[in-house]
PDB file of C-alpha atoms in Angstrom:
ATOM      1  CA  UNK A  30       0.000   0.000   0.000  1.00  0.00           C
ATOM      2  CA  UNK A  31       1.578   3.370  -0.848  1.00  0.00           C
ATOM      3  CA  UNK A  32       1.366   6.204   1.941  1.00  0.00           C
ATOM      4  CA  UNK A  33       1.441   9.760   0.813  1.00  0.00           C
ATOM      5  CA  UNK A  34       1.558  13.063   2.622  1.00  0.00           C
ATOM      6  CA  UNK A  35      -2.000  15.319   2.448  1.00  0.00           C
ATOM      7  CA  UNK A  36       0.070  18.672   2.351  1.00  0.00           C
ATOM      8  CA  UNK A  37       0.593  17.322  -1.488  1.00  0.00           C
ATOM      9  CA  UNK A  38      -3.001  17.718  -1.744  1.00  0.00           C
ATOM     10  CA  UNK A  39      -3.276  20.762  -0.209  1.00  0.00           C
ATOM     11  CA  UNK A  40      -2.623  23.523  -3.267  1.00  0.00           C
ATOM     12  CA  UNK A  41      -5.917  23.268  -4.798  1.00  0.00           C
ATOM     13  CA  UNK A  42      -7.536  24.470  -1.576  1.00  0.00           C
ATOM     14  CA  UNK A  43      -5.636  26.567  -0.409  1.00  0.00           C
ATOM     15  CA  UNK A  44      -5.432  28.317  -3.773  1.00  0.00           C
ATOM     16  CA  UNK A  45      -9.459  28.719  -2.703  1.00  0.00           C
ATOM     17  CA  UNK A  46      -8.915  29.431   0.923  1.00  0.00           C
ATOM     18  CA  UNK A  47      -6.274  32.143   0.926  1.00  0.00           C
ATOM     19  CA  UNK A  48      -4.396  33.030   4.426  1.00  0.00           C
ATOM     20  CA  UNK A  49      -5.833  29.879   5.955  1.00  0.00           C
ATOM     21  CA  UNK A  50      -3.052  28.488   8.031  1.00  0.00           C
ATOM     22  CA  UNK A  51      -1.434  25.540   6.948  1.00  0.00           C
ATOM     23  CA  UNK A  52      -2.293  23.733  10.303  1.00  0.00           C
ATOM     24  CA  UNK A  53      -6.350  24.362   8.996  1.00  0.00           C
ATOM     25  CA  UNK A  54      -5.948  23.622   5.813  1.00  0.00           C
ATOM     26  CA  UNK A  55      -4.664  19.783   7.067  1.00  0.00           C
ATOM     27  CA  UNK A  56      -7.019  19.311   9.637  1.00  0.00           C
ATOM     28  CA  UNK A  57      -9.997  20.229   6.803  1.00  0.00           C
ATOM     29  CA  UNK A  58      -8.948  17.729   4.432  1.00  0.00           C
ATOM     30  CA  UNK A  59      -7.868  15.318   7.061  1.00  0.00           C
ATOM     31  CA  UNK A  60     -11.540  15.268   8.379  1.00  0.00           C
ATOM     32  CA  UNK A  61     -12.815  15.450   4.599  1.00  0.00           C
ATOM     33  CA  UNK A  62     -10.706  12.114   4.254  1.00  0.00           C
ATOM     34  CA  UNK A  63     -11.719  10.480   7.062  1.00  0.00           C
ATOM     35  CA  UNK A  64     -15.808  10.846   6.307  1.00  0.00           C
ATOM     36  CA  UNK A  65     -14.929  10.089   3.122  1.00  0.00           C
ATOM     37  CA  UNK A  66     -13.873   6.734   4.630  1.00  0.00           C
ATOM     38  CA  UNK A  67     -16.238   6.229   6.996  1.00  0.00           C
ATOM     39  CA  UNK A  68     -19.364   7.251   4.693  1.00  0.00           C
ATOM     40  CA  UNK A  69     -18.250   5.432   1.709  1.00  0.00           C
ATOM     41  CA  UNK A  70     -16.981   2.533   2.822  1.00  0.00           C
ATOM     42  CA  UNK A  71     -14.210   2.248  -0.055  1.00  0.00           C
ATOM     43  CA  UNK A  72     -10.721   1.945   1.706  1.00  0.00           C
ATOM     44  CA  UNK A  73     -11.046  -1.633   3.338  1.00  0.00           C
ATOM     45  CA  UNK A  74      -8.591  -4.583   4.407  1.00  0.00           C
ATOM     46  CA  UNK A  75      -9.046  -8.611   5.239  1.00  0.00           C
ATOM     47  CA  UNK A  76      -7.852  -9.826   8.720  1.00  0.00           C
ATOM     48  CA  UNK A  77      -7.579 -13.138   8.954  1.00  0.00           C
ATOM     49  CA  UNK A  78      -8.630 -14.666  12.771  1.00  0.00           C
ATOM     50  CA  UNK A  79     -10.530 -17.358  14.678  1.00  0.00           C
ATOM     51  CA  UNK A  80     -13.125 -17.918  17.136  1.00  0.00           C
ATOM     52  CA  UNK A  81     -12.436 -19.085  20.374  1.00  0.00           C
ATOM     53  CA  UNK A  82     -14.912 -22.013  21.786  1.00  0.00           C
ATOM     54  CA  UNK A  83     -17.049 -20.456  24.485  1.00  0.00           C
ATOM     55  CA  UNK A  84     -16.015 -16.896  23.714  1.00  0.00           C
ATOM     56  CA  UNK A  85     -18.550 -14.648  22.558  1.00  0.00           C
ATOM     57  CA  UNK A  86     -16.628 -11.246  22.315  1.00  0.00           C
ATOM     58  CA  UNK A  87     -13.472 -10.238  20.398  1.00  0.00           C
ATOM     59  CA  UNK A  88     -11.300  -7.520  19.934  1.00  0.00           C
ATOM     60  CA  UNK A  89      -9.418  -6.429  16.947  1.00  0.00           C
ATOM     61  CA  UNK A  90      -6.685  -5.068  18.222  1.00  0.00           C
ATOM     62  CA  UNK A  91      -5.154  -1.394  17.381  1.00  0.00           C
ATOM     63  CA  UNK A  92      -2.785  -0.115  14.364  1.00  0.00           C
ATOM     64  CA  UNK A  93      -0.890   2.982  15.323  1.00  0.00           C
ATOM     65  CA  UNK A  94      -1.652   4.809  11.949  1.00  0.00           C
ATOM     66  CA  UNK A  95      -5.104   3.171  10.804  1.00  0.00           C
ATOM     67  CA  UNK A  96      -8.800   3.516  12.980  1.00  0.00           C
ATOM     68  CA  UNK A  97     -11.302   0.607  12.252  1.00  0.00           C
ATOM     69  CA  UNK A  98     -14.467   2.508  11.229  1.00  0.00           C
ATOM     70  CA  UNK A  99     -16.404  -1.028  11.241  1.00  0.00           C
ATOM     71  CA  UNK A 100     -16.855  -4.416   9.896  1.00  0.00           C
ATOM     72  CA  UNK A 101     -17.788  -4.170   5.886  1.00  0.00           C
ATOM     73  CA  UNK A 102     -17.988  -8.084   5.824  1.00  0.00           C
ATOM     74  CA  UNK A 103     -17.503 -11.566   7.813  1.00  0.00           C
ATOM     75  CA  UNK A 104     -16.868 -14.761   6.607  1.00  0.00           C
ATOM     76  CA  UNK A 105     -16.093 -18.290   8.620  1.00  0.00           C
ATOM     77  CA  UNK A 106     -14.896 -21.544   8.014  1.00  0.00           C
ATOM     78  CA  UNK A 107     -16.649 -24.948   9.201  1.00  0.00           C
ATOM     79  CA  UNK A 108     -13.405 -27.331   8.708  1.00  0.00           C
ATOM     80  CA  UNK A 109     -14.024 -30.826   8.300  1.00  0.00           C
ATOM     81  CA  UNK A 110     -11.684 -33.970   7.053  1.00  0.00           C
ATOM     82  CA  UNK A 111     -13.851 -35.606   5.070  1.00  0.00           C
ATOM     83  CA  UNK A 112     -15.778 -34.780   1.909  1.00  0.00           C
ATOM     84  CA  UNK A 113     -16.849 -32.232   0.982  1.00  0.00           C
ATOM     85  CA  UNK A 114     -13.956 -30.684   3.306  1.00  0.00           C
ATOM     86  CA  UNK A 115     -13.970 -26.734   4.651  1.00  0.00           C
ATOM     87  CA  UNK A 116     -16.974 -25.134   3.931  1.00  0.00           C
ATOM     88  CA  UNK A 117     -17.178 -20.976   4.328  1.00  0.00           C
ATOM     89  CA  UNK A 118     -20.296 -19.291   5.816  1.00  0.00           C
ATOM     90  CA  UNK A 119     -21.137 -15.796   6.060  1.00  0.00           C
ATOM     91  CA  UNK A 120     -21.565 -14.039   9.588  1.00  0.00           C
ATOM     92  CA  UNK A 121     -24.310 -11.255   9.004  1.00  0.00           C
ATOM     93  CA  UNK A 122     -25.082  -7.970  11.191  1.00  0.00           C
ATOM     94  CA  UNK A 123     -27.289  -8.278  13.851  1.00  0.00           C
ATOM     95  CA  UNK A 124     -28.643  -6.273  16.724  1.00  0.00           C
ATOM     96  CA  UNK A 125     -27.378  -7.810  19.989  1.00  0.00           C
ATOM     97  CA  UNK A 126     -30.160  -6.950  21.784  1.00  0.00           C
ATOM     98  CA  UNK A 127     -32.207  -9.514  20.216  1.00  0.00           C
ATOM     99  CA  UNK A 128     -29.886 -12.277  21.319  1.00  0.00           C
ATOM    100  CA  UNK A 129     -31.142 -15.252  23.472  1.00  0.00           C
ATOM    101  CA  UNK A 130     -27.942 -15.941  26.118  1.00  0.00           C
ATOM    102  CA  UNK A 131     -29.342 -18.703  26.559  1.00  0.00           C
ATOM    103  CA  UNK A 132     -29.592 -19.651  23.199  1.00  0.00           C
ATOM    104  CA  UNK A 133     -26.722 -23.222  23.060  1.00  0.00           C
ATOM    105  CA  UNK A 134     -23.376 -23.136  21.741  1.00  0.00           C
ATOM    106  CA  UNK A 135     -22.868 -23.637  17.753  1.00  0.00           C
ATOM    107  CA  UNK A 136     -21.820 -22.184  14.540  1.00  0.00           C
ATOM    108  CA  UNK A 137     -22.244 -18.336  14.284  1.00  0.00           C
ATOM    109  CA  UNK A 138     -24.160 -16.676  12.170  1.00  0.00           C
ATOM    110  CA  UNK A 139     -24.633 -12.995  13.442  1.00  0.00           C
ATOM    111  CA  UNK A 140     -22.301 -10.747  14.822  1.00  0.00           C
ATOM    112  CA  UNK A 141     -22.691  -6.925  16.120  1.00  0.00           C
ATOM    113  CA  UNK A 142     -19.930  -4.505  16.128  1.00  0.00           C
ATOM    114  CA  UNK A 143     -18.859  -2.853  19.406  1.00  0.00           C
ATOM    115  CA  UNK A 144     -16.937   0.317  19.142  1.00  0.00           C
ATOM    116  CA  UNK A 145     -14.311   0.531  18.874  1.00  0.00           C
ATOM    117  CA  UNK A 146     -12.664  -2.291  17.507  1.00  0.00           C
ATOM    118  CA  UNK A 147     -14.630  -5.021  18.998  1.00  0.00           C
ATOM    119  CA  UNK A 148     -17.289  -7.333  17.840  1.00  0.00           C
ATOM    120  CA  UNK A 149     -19.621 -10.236  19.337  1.00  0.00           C
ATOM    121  CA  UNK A 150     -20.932 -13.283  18.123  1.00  0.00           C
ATOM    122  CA  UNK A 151     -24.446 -15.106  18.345  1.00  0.00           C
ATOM    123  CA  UNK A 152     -24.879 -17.657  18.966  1.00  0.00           C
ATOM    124  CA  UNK A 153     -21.431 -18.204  20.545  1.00  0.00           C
ATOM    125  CA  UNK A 154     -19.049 -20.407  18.915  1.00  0.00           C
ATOM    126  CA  UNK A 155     -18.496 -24.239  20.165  1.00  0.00           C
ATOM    127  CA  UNK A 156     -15.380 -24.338  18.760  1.00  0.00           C
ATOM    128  CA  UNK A 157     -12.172 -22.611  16.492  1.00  0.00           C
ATOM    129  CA  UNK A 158     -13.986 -21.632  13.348  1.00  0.00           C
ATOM    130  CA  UNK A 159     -11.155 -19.363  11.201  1.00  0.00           C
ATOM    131  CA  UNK A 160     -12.504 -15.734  10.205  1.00  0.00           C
ATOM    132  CA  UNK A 161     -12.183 -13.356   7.129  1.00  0.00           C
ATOM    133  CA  UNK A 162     -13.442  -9.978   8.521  1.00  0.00           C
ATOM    134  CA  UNK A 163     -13.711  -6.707   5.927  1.00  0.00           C
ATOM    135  CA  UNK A 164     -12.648  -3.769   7.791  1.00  0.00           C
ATOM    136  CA  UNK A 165     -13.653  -0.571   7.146  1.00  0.00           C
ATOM    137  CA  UNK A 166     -10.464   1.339   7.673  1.00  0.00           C
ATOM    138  CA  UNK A 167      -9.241   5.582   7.642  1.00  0.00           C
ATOM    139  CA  UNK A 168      -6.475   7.138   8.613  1.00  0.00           C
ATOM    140  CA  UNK A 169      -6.295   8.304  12.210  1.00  0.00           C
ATOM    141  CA  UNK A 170      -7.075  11.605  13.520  1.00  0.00           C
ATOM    142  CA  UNK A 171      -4.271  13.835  13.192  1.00  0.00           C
ATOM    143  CA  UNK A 172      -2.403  12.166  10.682  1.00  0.00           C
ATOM    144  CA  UNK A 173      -0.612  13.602   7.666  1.00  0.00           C
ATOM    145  CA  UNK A 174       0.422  10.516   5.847  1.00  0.00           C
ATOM    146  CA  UNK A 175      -2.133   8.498   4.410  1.00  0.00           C
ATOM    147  CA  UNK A 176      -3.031   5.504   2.282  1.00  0.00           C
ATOM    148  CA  UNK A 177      -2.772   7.141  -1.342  1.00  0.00           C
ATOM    149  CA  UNK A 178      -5.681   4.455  -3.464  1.00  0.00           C
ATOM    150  CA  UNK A 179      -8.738   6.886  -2.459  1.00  0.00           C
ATOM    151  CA  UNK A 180      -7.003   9.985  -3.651  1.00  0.00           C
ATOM    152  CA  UNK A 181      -6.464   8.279  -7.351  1.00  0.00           C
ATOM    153  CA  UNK A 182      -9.609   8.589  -7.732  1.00  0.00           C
ATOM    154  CA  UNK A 183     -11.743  10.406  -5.299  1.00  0.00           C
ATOM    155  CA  UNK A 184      -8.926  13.087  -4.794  1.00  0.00           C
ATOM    156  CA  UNK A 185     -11.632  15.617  -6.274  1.00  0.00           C
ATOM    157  CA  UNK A 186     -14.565  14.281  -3.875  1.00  0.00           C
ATOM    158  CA  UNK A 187     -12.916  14.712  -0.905  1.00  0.00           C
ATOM    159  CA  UNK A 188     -11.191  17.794  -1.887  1.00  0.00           C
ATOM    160  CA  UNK A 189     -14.617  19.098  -2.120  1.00  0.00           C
ATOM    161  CA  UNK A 190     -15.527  18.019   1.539  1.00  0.00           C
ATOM    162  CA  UNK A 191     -12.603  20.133   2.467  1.00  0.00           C
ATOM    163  CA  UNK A 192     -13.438  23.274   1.060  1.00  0.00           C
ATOM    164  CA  UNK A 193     -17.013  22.770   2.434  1.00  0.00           C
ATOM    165  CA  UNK A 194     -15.938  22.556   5.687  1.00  0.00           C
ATOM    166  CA  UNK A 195     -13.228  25.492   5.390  1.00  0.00           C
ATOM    167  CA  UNK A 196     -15.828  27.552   3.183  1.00  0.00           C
ATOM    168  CA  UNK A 197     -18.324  27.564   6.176  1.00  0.00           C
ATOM    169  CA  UNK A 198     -16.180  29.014   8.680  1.00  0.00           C
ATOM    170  CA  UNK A 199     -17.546  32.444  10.252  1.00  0.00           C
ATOM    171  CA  UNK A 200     -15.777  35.222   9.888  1.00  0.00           C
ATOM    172  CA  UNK A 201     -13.007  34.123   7.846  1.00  0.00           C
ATOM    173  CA  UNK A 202     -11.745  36.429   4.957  1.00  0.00           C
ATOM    174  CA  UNK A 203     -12.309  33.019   2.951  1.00  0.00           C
ATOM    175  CA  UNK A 204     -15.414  32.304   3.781  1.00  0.00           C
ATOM    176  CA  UNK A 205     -18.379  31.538   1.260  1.00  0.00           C
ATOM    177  CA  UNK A 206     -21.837  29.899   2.496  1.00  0.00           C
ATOM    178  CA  UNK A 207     -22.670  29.527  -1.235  1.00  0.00           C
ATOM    179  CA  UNK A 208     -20.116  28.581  -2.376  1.00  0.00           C
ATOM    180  CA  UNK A 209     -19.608  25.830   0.712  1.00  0.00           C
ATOM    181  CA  UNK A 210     -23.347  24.525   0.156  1.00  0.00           C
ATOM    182  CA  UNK A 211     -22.211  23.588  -3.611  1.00  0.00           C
ATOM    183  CA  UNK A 212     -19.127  22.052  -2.543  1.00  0.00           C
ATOM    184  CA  UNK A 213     -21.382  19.950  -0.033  1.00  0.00           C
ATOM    185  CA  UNK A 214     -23.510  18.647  -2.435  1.00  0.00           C
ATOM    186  CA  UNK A 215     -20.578  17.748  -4.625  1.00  0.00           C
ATOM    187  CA  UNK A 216     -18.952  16.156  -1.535  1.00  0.00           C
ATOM    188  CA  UNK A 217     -21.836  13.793  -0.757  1.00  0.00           C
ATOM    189  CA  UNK A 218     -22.485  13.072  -4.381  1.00  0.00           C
ATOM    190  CA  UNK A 219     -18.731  11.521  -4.136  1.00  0.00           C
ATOM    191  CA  UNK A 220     -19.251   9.740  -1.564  1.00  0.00           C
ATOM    192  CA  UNK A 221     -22.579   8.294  -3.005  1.00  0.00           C
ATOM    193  CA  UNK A 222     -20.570   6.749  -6.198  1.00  0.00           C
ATOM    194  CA  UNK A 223     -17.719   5.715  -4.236  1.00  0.00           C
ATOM    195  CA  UNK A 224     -20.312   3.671  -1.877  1.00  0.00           C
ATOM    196  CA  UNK A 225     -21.891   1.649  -4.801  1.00  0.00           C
ATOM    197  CA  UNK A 226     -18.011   1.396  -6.708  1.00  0.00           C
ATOM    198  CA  UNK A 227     -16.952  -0.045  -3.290  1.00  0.00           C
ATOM    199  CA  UNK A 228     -19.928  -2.898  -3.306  1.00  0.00           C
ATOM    200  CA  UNK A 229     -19.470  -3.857  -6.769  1.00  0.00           C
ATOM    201  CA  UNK A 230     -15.484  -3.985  -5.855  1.00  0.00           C
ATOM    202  CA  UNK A 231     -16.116  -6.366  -3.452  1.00  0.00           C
ATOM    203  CA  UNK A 232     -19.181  -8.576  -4.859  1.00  0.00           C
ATOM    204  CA  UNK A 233     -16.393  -9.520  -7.929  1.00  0.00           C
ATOM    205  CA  UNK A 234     -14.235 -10.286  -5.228  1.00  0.00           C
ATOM    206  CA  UNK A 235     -11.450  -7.370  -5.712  1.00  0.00           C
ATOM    207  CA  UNK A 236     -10.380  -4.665  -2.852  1.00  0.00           C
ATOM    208  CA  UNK A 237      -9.410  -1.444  -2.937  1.00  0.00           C
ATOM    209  CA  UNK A 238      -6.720  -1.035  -0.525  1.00  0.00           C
ATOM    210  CA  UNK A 239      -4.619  -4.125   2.068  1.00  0.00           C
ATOM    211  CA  UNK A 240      -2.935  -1.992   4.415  1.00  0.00           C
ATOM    212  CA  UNK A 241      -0.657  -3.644   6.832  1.00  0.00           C
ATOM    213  CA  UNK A 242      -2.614  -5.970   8.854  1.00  0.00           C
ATOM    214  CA  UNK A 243      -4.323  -5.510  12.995  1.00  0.00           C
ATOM    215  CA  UNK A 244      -2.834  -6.892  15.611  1.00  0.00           C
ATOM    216  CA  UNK A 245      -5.785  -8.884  16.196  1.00  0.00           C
ATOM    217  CA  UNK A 246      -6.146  -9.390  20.223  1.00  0.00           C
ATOM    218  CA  UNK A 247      -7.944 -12.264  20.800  1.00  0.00           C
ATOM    219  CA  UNK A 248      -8.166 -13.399  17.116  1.00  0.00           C
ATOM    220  CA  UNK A 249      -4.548 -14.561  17.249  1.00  0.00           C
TER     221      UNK A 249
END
């Protein structure tokens, strides 16, 4: 995955935005980037893991560059030595709330995300089934470097985010309610097409982005 710096993408806007401080001008984009992320869904990564029999509740660790915005996808594996061998399942969203605790042990088929980083399983597994979890991935908060693939080709999108945000400030000698309204609507209309892009991406089985891998907790 190739890492890039944000002040690269920075002359556009601040072209727009004149005498906003360099320090603004990141922190714009960098939240631009981030919704883009989280909204869209696009920048993603596998993580291989496993249940644990008994366990219900998991954590997926920490990365000291990436935050895990949530779970796009999950996917086990019953494996078995005899015909027809390993056969994958897929581990839908589901409102824990609705769970029976009472319910027996036995293959999952739900999970629920917990913030951050976490996730539970119903019914709770009986014993090691290997996971394939989708994460839905950004940058974290403050950064400067980060993962170049949605800049390719949303670079315009989320520049657009950016000057909304920056364009809306009171009492700036840059601001423009108009003009920050527009960029808005281009903004969201971005991250509408780069939604759908991302779900076709993965229904044929391709993905965006594999950053460097979770430590995975209790999924190691």
């Amino acid at each position: 995955m190739n890492i890039v710096s944000i002040n690269d993408y920075l002359a556009n806007v601040a072209q727009i935005c004149r005498k906003a401080p360099s320090t603004t001008l990141r922190h714009a984009y960098m939240r631009a980037y981030r919704e883009f992320c989280q909204q869209s869904q696009w920048l993603k990564t596998n993580i291989p893991g496993a249940t644990v029999a008994n366990v219900p509740q998991y954590s997926m660790g920490n990365d000291p560059q990436l935050d895990i915005m949530g779970i796009f996808a999950m996917q086990g594996t019953r494996t078995a030595n005899t015909p027809p061998g390993p056969q994958t399942f897929a581990i839908v969203p589901s409102d824990s709330s609705n769970w029976d605790p009472n319910f027996p042990v036995q293959q999952p088929n739900k999970y629920q995300y917990i913030p951050e980083g976490q996730f539970a399983l119903y019914p709770t597994p009986d014993i090691i089934y290997p996971l394939v979890i989708t994460l839905i991935i950004a940058p974290k908060e403050g950064a400067v470097n980060v993962p170049e693939s949605p800049l390719i080709k949303w670079s315009n999108d989320i520049e657009a985010g950016a000057l909304e945000y920056l364009l809306a400030l009171p009492g700036m000698p840059w601001t423009d309610k108009a003009t920050a309204l527009a960029k808005g609507k281009e903004f969201r209309s971005g991250i509408s097409n780069a939604k759908a892009d991302a779900q076709r991406s993965y229904n044929v089985g391709s993905q965006r982005a594999r950053p460097r891998q979770f430590i995975m907790g209790s999924l190691t």
